[in-house]
Coordinates of C-alpha atoms in Angstrom, one line a residue:
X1 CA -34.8 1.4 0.9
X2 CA -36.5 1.1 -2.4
X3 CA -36.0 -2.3 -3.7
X4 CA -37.5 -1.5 -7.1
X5 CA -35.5 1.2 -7.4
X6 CA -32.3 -1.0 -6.5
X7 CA -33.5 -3.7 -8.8
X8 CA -34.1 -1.2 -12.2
X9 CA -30.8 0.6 -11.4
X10 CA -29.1 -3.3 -10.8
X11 CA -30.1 -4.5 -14.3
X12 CA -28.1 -1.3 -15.6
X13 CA -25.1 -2.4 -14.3
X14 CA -25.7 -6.1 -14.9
X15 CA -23.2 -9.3 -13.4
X16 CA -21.4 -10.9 -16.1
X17 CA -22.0 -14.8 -15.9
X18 CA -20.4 -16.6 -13.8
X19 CA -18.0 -14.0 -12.4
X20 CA -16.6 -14.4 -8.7
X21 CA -14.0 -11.8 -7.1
X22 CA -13.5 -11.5 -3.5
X23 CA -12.7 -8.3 -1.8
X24 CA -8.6 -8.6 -0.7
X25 CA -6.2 -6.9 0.7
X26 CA -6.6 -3.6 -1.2
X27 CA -10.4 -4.3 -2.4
X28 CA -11.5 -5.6 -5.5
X29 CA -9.3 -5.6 -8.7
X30 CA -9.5 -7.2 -12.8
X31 CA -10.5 -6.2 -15.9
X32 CA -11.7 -2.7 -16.1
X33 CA -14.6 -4.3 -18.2
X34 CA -15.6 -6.5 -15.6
X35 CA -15.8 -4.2 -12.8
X36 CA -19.2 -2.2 -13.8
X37 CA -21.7 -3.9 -11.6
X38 CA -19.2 -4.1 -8.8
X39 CA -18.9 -0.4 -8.7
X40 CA -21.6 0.0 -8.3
X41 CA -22.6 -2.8 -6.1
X42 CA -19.7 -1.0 -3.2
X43 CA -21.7 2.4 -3.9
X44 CA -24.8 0.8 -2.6
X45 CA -22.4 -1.0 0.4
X46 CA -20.6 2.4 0.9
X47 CA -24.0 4.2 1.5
X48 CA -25.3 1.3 4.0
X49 CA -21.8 1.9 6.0
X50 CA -22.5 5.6 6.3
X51 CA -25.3 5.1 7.8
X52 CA -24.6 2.5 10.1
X53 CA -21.7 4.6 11.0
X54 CA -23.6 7.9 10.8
X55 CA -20.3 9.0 9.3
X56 CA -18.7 9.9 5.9
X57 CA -17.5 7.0 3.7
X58 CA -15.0 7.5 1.1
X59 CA -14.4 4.9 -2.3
X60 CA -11.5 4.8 -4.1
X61 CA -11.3 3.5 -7.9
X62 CA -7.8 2.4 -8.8
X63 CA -6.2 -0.5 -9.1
X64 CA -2.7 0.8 -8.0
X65 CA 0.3 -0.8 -9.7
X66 CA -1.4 -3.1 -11.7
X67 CA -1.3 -2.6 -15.6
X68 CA -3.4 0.5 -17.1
X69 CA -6.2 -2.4 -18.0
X70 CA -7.5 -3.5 -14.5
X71 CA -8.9 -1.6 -12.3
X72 CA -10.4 -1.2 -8.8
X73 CA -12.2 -0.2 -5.9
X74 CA -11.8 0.2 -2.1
X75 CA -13.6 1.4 0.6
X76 CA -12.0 3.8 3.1
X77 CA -14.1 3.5 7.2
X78 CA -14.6 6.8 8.7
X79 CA -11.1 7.4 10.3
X80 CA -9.5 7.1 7.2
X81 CA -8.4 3.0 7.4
X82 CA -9.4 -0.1 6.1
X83 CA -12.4 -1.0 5.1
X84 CA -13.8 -3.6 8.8
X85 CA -13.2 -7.0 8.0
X86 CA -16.8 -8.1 8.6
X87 CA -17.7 -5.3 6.0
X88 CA -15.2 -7.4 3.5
X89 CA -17.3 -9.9 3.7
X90 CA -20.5 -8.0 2.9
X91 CA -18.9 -6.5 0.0
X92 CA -17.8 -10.2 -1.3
X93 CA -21.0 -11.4 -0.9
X94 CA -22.8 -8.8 -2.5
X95 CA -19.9 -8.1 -5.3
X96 CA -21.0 -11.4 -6.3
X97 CA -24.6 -12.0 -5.7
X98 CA -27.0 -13.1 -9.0
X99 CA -29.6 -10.4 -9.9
X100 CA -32.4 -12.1 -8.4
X101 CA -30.4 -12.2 -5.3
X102 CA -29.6 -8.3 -4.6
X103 CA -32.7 -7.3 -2.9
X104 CA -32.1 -10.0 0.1
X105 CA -28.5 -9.6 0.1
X106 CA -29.4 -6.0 0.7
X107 CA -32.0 -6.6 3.4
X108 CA -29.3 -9.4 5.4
X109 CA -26.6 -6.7 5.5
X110 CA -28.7 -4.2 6.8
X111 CA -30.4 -6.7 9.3
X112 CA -27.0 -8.2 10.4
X113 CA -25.3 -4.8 11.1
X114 CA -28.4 -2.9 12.4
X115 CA -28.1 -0.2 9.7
X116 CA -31.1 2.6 9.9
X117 CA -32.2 2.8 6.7
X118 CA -33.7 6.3 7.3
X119 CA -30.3 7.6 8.4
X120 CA -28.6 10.0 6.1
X121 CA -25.4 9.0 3.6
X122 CA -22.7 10.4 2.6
X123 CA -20.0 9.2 0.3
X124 CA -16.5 10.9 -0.9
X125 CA -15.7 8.9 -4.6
X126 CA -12.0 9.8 -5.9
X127 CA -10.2 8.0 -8.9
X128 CA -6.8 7.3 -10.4
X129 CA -6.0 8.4 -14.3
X130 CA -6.6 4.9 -16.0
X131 CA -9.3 5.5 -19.0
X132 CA -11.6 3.5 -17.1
X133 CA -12.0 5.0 -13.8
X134 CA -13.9 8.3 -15.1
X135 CA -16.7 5.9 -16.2
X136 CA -16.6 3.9 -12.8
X137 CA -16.6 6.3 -10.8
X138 CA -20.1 7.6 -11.9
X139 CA -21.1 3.7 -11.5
X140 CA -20.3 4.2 -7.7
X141 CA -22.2 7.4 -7.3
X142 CA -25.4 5.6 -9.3
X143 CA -25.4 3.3 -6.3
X144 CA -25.2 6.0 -3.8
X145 CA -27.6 7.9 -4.9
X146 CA -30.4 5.0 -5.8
X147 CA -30.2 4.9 -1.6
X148 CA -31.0 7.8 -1.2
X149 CA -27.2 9.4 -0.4
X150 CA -25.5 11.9 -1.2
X151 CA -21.9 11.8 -2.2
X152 CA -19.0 14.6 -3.2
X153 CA -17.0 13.7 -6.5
X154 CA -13.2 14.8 -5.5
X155 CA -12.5 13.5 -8.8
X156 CA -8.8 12.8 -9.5
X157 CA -6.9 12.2 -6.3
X158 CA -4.2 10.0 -5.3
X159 CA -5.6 6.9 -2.9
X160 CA -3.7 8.6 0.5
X161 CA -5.4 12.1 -0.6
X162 CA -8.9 10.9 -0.4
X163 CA -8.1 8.6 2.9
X164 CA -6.8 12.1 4.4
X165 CA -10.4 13.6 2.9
X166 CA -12.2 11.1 4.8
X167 CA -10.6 11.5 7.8
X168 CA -11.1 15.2 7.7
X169 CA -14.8 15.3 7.5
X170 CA -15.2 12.7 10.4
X171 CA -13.2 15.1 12.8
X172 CA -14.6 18.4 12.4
X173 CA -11.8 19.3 10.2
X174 CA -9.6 19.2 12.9
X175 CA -7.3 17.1 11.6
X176 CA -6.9 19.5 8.6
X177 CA -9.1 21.1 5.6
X178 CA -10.5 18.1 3.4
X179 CA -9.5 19.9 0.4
X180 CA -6.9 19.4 -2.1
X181 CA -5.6 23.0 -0.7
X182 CA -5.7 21.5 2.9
X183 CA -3.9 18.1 2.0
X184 CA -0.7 20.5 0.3
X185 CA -0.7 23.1 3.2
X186 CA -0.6 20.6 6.3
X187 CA 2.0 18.3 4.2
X188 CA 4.1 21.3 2.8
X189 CA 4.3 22.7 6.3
X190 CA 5.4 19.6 8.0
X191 CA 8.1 19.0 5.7
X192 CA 9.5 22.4 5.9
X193 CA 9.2 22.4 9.4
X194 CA 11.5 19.2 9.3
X195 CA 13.9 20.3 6.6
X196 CA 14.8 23.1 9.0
X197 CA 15.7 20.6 11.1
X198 CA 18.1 18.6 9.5
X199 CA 21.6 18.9 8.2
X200 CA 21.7 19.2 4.0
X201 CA 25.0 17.2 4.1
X202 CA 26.9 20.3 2.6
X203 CA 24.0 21.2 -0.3
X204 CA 22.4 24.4 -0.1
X205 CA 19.7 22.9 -2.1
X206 CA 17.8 19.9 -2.3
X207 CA 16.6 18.4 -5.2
X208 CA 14.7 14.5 -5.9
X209 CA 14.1 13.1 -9.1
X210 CA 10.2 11.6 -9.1
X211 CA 9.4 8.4 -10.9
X212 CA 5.3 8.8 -11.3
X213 CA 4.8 5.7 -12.8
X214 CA 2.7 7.7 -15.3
X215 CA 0.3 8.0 -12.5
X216 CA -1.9 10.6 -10.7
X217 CA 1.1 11.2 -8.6
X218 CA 2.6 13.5 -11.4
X219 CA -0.6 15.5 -11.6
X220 CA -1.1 16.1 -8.0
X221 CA 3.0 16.8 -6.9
X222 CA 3.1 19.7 -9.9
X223 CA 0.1 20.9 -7.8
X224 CA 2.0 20.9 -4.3
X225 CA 4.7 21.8 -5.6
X226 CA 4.8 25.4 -5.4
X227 CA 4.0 24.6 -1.8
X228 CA 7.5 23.8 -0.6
X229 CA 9.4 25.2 -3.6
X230 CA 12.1 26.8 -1.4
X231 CA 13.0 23.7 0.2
X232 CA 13.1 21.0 -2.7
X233 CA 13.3 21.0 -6.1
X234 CA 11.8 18.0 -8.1
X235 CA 12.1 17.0 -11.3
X236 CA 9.0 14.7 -12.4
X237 CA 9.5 11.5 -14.7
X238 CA 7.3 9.0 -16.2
X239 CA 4.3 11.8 -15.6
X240 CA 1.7 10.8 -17.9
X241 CA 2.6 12.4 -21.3
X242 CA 3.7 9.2 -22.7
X243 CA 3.7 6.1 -21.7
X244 CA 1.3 3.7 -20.4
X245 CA 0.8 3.4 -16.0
X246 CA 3.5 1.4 -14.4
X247 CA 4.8 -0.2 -17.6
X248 CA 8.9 -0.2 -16.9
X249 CA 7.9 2.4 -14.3
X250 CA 6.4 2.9 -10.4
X251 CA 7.7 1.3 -7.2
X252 CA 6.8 -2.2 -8.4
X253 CA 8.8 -2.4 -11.4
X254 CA 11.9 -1.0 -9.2
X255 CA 11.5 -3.2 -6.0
X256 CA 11.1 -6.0 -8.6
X257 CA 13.9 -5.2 -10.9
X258 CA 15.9 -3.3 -8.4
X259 CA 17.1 -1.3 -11.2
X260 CA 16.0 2.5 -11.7
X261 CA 12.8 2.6 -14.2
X262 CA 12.7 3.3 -17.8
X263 CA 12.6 7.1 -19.0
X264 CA 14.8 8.5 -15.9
X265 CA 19.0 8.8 -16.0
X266 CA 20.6 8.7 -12.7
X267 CA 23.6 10.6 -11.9
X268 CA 26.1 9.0 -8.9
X269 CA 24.6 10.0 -6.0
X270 CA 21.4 11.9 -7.0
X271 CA 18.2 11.3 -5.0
X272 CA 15.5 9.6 -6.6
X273 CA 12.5 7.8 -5.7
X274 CA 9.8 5.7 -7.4
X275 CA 5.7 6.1 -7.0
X276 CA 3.2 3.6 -7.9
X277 CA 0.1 4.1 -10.4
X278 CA -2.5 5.4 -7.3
X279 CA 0.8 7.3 -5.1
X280 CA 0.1 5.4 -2.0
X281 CA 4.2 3.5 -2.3
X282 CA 7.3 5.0 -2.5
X283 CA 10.5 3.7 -2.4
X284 CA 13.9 5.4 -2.5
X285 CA 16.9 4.5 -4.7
X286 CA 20.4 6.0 -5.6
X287 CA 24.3 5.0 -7.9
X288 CA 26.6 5.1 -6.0
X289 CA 30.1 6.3 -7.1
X290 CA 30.9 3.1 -8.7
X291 CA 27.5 2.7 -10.9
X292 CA 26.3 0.3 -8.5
X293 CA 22.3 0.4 -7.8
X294 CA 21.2 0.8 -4.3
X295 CA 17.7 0.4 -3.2
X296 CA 16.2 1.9 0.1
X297 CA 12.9 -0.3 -0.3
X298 CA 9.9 -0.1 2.9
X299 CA 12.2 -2.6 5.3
X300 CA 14.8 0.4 5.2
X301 CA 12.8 3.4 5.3
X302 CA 11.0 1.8 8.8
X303 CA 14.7 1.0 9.6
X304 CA 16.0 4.5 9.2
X305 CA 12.8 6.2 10.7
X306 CA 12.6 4.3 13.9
X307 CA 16.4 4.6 14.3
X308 CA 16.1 8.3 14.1
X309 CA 13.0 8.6 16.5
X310 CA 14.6 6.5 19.0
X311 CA 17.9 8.6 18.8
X312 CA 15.7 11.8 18.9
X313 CA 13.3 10.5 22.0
X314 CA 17.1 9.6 23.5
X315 CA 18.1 13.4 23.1
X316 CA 15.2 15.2 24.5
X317 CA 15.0 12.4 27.6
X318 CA 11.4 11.2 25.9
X319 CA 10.4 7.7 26.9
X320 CA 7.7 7.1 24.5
X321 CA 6.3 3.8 23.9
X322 CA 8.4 3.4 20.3
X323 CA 7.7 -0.2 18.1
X324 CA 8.2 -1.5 14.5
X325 CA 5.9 -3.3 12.9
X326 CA 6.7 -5.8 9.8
X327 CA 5.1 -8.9 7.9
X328 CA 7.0 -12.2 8.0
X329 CA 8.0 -11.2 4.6
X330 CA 9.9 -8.2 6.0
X331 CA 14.2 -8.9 5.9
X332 CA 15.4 -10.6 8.4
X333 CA 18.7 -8.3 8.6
X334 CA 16.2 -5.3 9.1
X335 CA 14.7 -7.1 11.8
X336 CA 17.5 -8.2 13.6
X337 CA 19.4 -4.7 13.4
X338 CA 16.1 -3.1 15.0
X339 CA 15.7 -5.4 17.5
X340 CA 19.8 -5.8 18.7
X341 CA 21.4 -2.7 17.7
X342 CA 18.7 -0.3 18.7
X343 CA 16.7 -1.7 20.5
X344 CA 13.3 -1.2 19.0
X345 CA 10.8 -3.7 19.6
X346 CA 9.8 -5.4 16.7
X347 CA 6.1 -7.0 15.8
X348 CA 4.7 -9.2 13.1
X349 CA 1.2 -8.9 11.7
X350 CA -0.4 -10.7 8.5
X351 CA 0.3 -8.9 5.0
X352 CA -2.0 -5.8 4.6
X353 CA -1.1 -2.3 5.6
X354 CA -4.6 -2.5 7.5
X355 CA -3.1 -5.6 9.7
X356 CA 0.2 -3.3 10.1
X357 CA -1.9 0.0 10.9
X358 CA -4.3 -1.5 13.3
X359 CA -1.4 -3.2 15.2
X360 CA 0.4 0.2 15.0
X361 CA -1.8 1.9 16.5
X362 CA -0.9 0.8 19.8
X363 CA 1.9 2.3 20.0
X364 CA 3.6 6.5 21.0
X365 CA 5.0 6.0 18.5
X366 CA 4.7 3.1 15.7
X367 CA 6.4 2.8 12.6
X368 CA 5.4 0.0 9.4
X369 CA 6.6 0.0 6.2
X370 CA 5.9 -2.7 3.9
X371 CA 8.8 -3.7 1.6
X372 CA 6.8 -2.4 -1.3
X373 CA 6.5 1.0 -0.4
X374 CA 3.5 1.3 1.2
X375 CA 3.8 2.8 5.4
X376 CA 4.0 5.5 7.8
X377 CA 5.0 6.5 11.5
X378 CA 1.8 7.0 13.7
X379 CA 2.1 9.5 16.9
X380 CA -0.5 8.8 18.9
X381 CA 1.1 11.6 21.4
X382 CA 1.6 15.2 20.2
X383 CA 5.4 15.7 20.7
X384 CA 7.4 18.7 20.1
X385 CA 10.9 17.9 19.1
X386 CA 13.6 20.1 18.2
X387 CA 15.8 17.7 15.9
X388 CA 19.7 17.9 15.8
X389 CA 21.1 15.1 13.3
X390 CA 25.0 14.2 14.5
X391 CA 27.2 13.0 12.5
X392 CA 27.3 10.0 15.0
X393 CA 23.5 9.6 14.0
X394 CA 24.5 9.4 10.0
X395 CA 26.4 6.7 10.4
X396 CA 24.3 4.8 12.3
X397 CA 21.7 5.6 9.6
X398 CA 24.6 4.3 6.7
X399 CA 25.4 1.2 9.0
X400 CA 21.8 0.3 9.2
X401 CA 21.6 0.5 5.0
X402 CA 24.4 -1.4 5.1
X403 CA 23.1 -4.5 7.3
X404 CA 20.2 -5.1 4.7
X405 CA 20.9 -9.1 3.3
X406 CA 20.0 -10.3 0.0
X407 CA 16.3 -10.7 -1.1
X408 CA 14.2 -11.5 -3.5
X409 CA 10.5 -11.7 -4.3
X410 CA 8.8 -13.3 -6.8
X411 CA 5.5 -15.1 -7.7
X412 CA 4.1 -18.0 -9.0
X413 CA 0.6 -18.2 -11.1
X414 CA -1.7 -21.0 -9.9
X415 CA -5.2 -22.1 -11.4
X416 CA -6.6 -21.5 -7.5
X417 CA -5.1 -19.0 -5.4
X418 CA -6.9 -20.3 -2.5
X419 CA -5.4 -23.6 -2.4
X420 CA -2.6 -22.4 -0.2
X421 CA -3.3 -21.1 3.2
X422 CA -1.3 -19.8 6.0
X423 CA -1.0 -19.4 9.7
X424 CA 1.5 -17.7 11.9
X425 CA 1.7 -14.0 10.2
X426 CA 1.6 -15.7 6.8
X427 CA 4.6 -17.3 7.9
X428 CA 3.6 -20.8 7.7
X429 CA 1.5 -23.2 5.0
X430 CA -1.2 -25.2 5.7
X431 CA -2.5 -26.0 2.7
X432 CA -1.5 -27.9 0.2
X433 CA -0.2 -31.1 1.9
X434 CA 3.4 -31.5 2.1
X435 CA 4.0 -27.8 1.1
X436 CA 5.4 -26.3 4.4
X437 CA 7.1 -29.6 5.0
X438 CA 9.1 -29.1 1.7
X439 CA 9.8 -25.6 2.1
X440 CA 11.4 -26.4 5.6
X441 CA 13.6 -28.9 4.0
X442 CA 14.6 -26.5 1.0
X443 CA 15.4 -23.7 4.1
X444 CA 18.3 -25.8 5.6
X445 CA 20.3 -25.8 2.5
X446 CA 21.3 -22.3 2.7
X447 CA 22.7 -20.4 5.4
X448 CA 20.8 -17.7 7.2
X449 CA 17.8 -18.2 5.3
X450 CA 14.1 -18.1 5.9
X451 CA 11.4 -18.9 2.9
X452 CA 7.7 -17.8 2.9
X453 CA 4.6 -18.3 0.8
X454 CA 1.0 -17.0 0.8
X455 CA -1.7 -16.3 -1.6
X456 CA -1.7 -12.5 -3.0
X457 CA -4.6 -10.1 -1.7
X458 CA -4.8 -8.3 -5.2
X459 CA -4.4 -10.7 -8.1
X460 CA -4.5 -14.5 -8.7
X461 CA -0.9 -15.6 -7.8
X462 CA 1.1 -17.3 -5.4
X463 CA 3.9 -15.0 -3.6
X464 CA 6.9 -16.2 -2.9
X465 CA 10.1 -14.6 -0.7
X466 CA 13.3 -16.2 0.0
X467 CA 16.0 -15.0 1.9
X468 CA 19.7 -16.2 2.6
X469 CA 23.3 -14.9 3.0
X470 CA 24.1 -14.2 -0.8
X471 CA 22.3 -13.0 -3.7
X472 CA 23.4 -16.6 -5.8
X473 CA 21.4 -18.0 -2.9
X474 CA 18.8 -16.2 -2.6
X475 CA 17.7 -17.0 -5.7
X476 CA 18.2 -20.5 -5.8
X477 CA 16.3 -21.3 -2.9
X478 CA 13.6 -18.8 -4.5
X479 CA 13.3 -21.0 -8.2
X480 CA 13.4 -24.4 -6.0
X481 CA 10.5 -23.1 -3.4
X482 CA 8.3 -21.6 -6.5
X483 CA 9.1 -24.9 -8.0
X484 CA 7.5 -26.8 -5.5
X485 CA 4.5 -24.1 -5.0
X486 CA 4.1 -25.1 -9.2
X487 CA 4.3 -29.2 -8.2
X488 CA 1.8 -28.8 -4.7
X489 CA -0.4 -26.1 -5.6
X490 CA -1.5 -26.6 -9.2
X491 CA 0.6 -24.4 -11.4
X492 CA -0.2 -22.9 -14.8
X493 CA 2.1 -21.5 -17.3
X494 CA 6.3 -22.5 -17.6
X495 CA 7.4 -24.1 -14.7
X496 CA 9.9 -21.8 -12.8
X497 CA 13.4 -22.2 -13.9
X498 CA 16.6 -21.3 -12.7
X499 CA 18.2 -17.7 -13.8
X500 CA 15.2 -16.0 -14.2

């Protein structure tokens, strides 16, 4: 390792003053003008990790739905998942070590994880379409090469895209091509493998109205598109020729809202579905005949997935190893319906799709969806199954929709995110005093309710979920909760009011 060389290239891409980020749940994210030295700071850390790994490492710049200013970076482990937690704390320390600093910084993370400096490097860099990642991204590849890697520039991808071209160069491309090509053939193929499968419920054509968030998402489903063009039709919204990312737009602003996004009519009935700025969410939405909005948000999609893999393993005489896994902030209705009506084991994990994945993983057959969008199904078994949908299987999937309670989700902006901390899944305070105590109180005033908090992994507030057996509730055990969040965990801003 050439220190001077890391030290001349350092003071190119200098620390602001006084600047401290830690690495959360989905990396590092702010100010697109604050990000330069961190950039390339995680190039350096990425080429260290390919060589302790002896294994490609990919980095992703985006900062997903936040607003078109911020920006971000993760760092994507050989079989395509999270970043390793001890890693996280390498990149903290080294996002925000002084100048003078680097060099040992450097020298304990290689010592600490045994990393053979002579080893070769190699890093995959992709990017979203904010005006800042371009110029980022070249910040990353300055610190892989000053190491002495080498690195392929994919360019504009979405976030899942360059996790799939990660994990396709670590297995011999047996997992698929890691090209764009590659990503749109095995995907395309799947799907109309599936669609072949199921009933159309009387259409002869299918057809989905796309919110893009004015995201990459547009750019790179007008690619695939041709791909499975006689099984869907799509009509793209929100794609990037005006409008700014995720403003009024992407999976956020409709889970948040719950009401369609700005730029896109819905017809009773029509299938539509929301992105978010980097195309790693999606959530599902529809009017019903009446004009009233319905949302099919991450707790439903896992709902209706695992229902229809435990109805298919029931029809071929499978008995795969089949569970759900959700964060405490998952709905409780979701839960319950799993758990009693079909019988689907049901786990908790911490927020994080990497604490949902991991935990996943040790299942046939495991199925997480976050609430926001983001999840899969992981088969860790290759099954061939021949899939007949029954009408008695449509209503189960309707009843299911059906079940979902009331729920809201807001947060609260506090000087100090890390005042509060949790325990239990993130289901439980233990800091500030008094907090959880208070919470527990506010809980028994409503029926069937539940109320969480926890710091957020990706910007500087306090999250906050409620739960109970109406709407009208819902939301007024949500303002009195955030209230007392404001009181016990120093506050900033208007204090929460009812009706918001």
């Amino acid at each position: 390792m050439d220190l001077g060389a890391v030290t001349k290239y350092s003071a190119l891409h200098a620390k602001p003053s006084g600047l401290i980020l830690q690495y959360g749940t989905a990396g590092f994210r702010t100010k697109a003008e604050h990000l330069d030295h961190v950039m390339f700071r995680m190039g350096l850390l990425a080429a260290l990790r390919s060589k302790q790994t002896k294994s490609t490492i990919g980095v992703m710049v985006t900062a997903s739905h936040n607003p078109e200013e911020d920006n971000g970076v993760k760092l994507v482990d050989p079989l395509g998942e999270m970043l390793a937690p001890s890693w996280e704390e390498h990149a903290t320390c080294l996002a925000n070590a002084e100048e003078q600093d680097m060099q040992r910084v450097l020298i304990d993370i290689s010592e600490k994880e045994a990393v053979n400096l002579q080893q070769d490097a190699f890093v995959v860099v992709g990017r979203d379409t904010r005006p800042s990642s371009e110029k980022l991204s070249q910040s990353v590849i300055d610190g892989v090469t000053v190491l002495g890697g080498e690195f392929h520039d994919y360019g504009l991808l979405t976030t899942p895209q360059l996790h799939y071209m990660v994990y396709c160069r670590n297995t011999g491309s047996r997992y698929g091509k890691a090209t764009l090509e590659g990503y749109y053939q095995k995907l395309s193929k799947a799907f109309m493998e599936l669609i072949k499968q199921a009933s159309c419920s009387g259409d002869e054509y299918r057809s989905l109205k796309v919110d893009c968030a004015n995201g990459i998402g547009a750019l790179k489903l007008r690619e695939m598109e041709h791909y499975f063009s006689q099984g869907l039709s799509v009509q793209l919204f929100n794609d990037g020729s005006k409008g700014k990312l995720n403003h009024l737009c992407g999976a956020d602003f409709v889970k948040s809202h719950q009401k369609p996004p700005q730029g896109m009519e819905i017809k009773s009935n029509e299938r539509c579905c929301s992105f978010d700025g980097d195309a790693d969410r999606i959530v599902y939405y529809y009017h019903d005949a009446d004009g009233h909005f319905h949302l099919i948000d991450g707790d439903k999609i896992a709902t209706l997935i695992s229902s229809f893999l435990k109805e298919l393993l029931v029809e071929i005489g499978e008995s795969l190893n089949i569970g759900v896994v959700q964060t405490a902030y998952a709905n409780g209705s979701s839960t319950r319906y799993l758990e009693e009506v079909m019988k689907v084991p049901v786990y908790c994990t911490k927020t994080g799709v990497k604490h949902l994945h991991h935990k996943a993983q040790e299942f046939d057959i495991g199925v997480y969806f976050e609430a926001n969008g983001h999840g899969t199904a992981l088969f860790s078994t290759a099954v061939e199954m021949k899939i007949k949908q029954s009408e008695q299987l449509e209503e189960k999937k309707r009843k299911a929709a059906k079940m979902l309670e009331n729920i809201i989700d807001l947060f609260n902006q506090v000087a100090d995110r890390r005042v509060i901390s949790t325990t239990n899944a993130e289901r439980q305070a233990v800091t500030p005093p008094g907090l959880q105590e208070t919470i527990n109180d506010l809980v028994k005033k409503y029926k069937l309710s539940r109320a969480f908090v926890r710091p957020s992994g990706t910007e500087d507030v306090v999250r906050v979920y409620a739960e109970a057996d109406s709407q009208e509730s819902a939301d007024h055990l949500a303002c009195e909760v955030s209230l007392a969040v404001f009181q016990l965990a120093g506050g900033i801003g208007e204090r929460p009011q009812p009706g918001f």
